[in-house]
CSV table of C-alpha atoms in Angstrom, one decimal:
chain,number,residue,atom,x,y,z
A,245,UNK,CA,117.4,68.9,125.2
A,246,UNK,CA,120.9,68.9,126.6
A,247,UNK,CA,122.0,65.9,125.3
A,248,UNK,CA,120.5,66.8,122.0
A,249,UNK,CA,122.9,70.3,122.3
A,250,UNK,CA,125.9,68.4,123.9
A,251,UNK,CA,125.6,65.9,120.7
A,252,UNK,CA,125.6,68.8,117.8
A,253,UNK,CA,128.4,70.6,119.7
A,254,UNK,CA,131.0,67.7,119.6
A,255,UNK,CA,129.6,66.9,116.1
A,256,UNK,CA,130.5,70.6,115.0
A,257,UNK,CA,134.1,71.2,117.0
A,258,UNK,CA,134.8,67.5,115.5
A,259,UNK,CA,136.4,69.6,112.5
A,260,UNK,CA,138.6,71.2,114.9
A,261,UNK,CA,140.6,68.1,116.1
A,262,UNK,CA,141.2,66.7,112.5
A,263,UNK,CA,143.7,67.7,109.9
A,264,UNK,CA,142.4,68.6,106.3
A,265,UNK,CA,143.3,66.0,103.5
A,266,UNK,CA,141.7,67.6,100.7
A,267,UNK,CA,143.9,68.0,97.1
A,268,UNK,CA,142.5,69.6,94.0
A,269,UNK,CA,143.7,69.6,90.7
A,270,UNK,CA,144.0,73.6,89.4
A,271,UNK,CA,143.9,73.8,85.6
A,272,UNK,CA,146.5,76.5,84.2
A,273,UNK,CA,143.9,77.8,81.7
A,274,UNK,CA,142.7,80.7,83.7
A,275,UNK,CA,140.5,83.4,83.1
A,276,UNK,CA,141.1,86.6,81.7
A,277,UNK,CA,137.7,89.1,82.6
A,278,UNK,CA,136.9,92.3,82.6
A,279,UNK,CA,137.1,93.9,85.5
A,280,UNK,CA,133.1,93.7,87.0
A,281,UNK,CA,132.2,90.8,85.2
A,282,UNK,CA,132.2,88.7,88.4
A,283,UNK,CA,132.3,91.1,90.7
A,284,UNK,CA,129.1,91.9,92.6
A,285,UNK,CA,126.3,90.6,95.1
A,286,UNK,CA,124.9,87.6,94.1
A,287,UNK,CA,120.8,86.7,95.8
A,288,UNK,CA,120.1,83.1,96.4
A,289,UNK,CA,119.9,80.0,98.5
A,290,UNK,CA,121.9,77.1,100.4
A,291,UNK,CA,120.1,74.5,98.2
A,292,UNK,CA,121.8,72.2,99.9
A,293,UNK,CA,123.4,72.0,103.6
A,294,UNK,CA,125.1,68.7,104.8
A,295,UNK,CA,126.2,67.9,108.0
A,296,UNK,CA,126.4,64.5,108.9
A,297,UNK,CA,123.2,64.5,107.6
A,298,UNK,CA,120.9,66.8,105.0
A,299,UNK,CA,119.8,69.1,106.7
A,300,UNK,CA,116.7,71.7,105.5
A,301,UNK,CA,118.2,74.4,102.7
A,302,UNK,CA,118.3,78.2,104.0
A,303,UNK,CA,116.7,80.9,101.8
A,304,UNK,CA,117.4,84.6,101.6
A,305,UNK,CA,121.4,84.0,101.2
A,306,UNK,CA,123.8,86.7,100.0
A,307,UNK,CA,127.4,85.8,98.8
A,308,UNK,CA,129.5,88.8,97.3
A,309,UNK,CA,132.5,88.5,94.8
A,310,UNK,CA,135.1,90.5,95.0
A,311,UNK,CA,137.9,90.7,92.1
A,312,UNK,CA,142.0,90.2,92.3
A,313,UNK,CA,144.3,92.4,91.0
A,314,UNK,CA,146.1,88.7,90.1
A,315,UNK,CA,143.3,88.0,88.5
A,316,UNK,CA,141.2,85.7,91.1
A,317,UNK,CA,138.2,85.9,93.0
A,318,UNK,CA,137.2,85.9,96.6
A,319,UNK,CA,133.5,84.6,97.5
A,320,UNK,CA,131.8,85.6,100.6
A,321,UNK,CA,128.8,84.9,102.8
A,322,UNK,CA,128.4,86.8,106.1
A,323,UNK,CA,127.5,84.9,109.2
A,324,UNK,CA,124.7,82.0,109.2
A,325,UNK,CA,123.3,79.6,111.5
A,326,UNK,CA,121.9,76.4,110.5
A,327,UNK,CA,118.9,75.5,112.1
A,328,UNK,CA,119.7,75.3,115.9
A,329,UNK,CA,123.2,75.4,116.0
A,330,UNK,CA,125.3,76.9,119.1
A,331,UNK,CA,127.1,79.6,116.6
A,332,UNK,CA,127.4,80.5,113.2
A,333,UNK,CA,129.5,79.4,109.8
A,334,UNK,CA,130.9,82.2,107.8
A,335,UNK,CA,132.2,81.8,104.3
A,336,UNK,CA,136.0,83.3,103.2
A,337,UNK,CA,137.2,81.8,100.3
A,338,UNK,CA,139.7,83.4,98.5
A,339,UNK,CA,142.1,83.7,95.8
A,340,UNK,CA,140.0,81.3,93.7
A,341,UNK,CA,141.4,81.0,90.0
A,342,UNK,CA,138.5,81.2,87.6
A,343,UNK,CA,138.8,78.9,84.1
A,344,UNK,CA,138.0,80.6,80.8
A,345,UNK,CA,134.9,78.6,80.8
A,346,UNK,CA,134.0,80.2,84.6
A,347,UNK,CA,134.5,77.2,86.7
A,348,UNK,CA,137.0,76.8,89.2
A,349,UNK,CA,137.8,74.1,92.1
A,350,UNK,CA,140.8,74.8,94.3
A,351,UNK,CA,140.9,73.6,98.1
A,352,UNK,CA,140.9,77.3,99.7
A,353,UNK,CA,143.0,78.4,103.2
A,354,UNK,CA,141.0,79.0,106.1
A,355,UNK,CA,137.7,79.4,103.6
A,356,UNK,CA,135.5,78.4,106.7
A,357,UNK,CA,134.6,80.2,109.6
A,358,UNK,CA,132.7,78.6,112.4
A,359,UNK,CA,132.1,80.4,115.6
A,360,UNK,CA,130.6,78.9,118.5
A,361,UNK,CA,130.2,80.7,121.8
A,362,UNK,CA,132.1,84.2,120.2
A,363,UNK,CA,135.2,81.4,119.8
A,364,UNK,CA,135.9,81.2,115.7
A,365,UNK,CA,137.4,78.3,114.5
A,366,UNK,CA,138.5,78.4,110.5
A,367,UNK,CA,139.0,75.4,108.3
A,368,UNK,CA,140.4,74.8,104.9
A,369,UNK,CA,137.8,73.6,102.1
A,370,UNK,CA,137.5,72.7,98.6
A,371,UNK,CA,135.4,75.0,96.6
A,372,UNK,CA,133.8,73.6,93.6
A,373,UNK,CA,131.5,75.7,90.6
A,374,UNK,CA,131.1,78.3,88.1
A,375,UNK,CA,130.0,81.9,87.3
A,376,UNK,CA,128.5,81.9,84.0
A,377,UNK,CA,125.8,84.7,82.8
A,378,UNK,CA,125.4,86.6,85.7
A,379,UNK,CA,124.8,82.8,88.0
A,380,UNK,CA,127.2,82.1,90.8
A,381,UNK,CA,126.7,78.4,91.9
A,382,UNK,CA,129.3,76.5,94.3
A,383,UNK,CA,129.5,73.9,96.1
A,384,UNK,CA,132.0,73.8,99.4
A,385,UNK,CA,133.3,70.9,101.8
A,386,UNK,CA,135.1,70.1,104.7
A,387,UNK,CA,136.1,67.2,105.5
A,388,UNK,CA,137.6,65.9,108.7
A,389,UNK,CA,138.5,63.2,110.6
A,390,UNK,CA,137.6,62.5,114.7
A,391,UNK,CA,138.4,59.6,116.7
A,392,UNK,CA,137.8,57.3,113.7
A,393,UNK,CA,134.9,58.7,112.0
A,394,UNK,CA,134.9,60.8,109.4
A,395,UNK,CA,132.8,64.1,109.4
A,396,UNK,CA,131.8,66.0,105.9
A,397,UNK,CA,129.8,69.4,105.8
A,398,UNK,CA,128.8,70.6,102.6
A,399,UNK,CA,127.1,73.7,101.5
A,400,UNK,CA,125.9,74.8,98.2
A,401,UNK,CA,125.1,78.3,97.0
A,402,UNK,CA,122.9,79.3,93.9
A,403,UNK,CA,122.1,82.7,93.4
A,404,UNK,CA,122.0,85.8,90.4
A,405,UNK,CA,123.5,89.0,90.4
């Protein structure tokens, strides 16, 4: 229905109005890898999609690594809609430092894309999780404030090289 459309329109653009107050502590202990060992296209799912609400996970995802010559990481998921939604939410996060251990949570510039009617909109997010034996898993959220209530997407990819 309209309404129904109308409601999940607002609900999405609500990220636009709001400034990001996100801070993440970066530890100093980071990775030194072999070039390739991240690197690479990583097959999974979005086991878990939040917007307001949980919303049903989306199979069939790809996210793609890509190695810094300063020795970070940039993760990648090309365009996705979830469920009915006017537009699509693209992934960019980059420049992620990458712990010995292969975690790493940083809050990332610009690391979320959403377009809605061919307008993109890009927010900053924190990026949460770890590479570890060939298994990307990462959690990312945005968080945002509209006239006095707070609005939180979260998405979390799982997937093998």
């Amino acid at each position: 229905t309209m309404k129904k459309f109308l409601f999940m329109l607002v609900a999405l653009l609500t990220i636009s109005a709001s400034t990001m107050s996100i801070s993440a502590q970066v530890s100093n202990s980071f990775a030194t890898f072999a070039a390739g060992d991240y690197a690479g296209t990583y097959n999974g799912d979005l086991t878990k999609v939040y917007m307001n609400t949980d919303k049903d996970p989306v199979s069939g995802v790809t996210s793609t690594v890509r190695e810094n010559t300063s020795g970070t990481i940039n993760i990648h998921i090309d365009a996705f809609q979830i469920g009915s939604m006017p537009g699509t939410i693209t992934i960019d996060a980059n420049n992620i430092a990458v712990n010995a251990d292969g975690t790493f949570a940083q809050t990332c510039r610009r690391a979320v894309t959403l377009r809605i009617l061919g307008i993109p909109t890009s927010y900053n997010a924190y990026v949460e999780g770890s590479i570890v034996n060939g298994e990307l898993t990462y959690t990312i959220t945005v968080n945002s404030e509209y006239s006095g209530a707070l609005f939180t997407a979260i998405v979390t990819f799982k997937g093998n090289k």
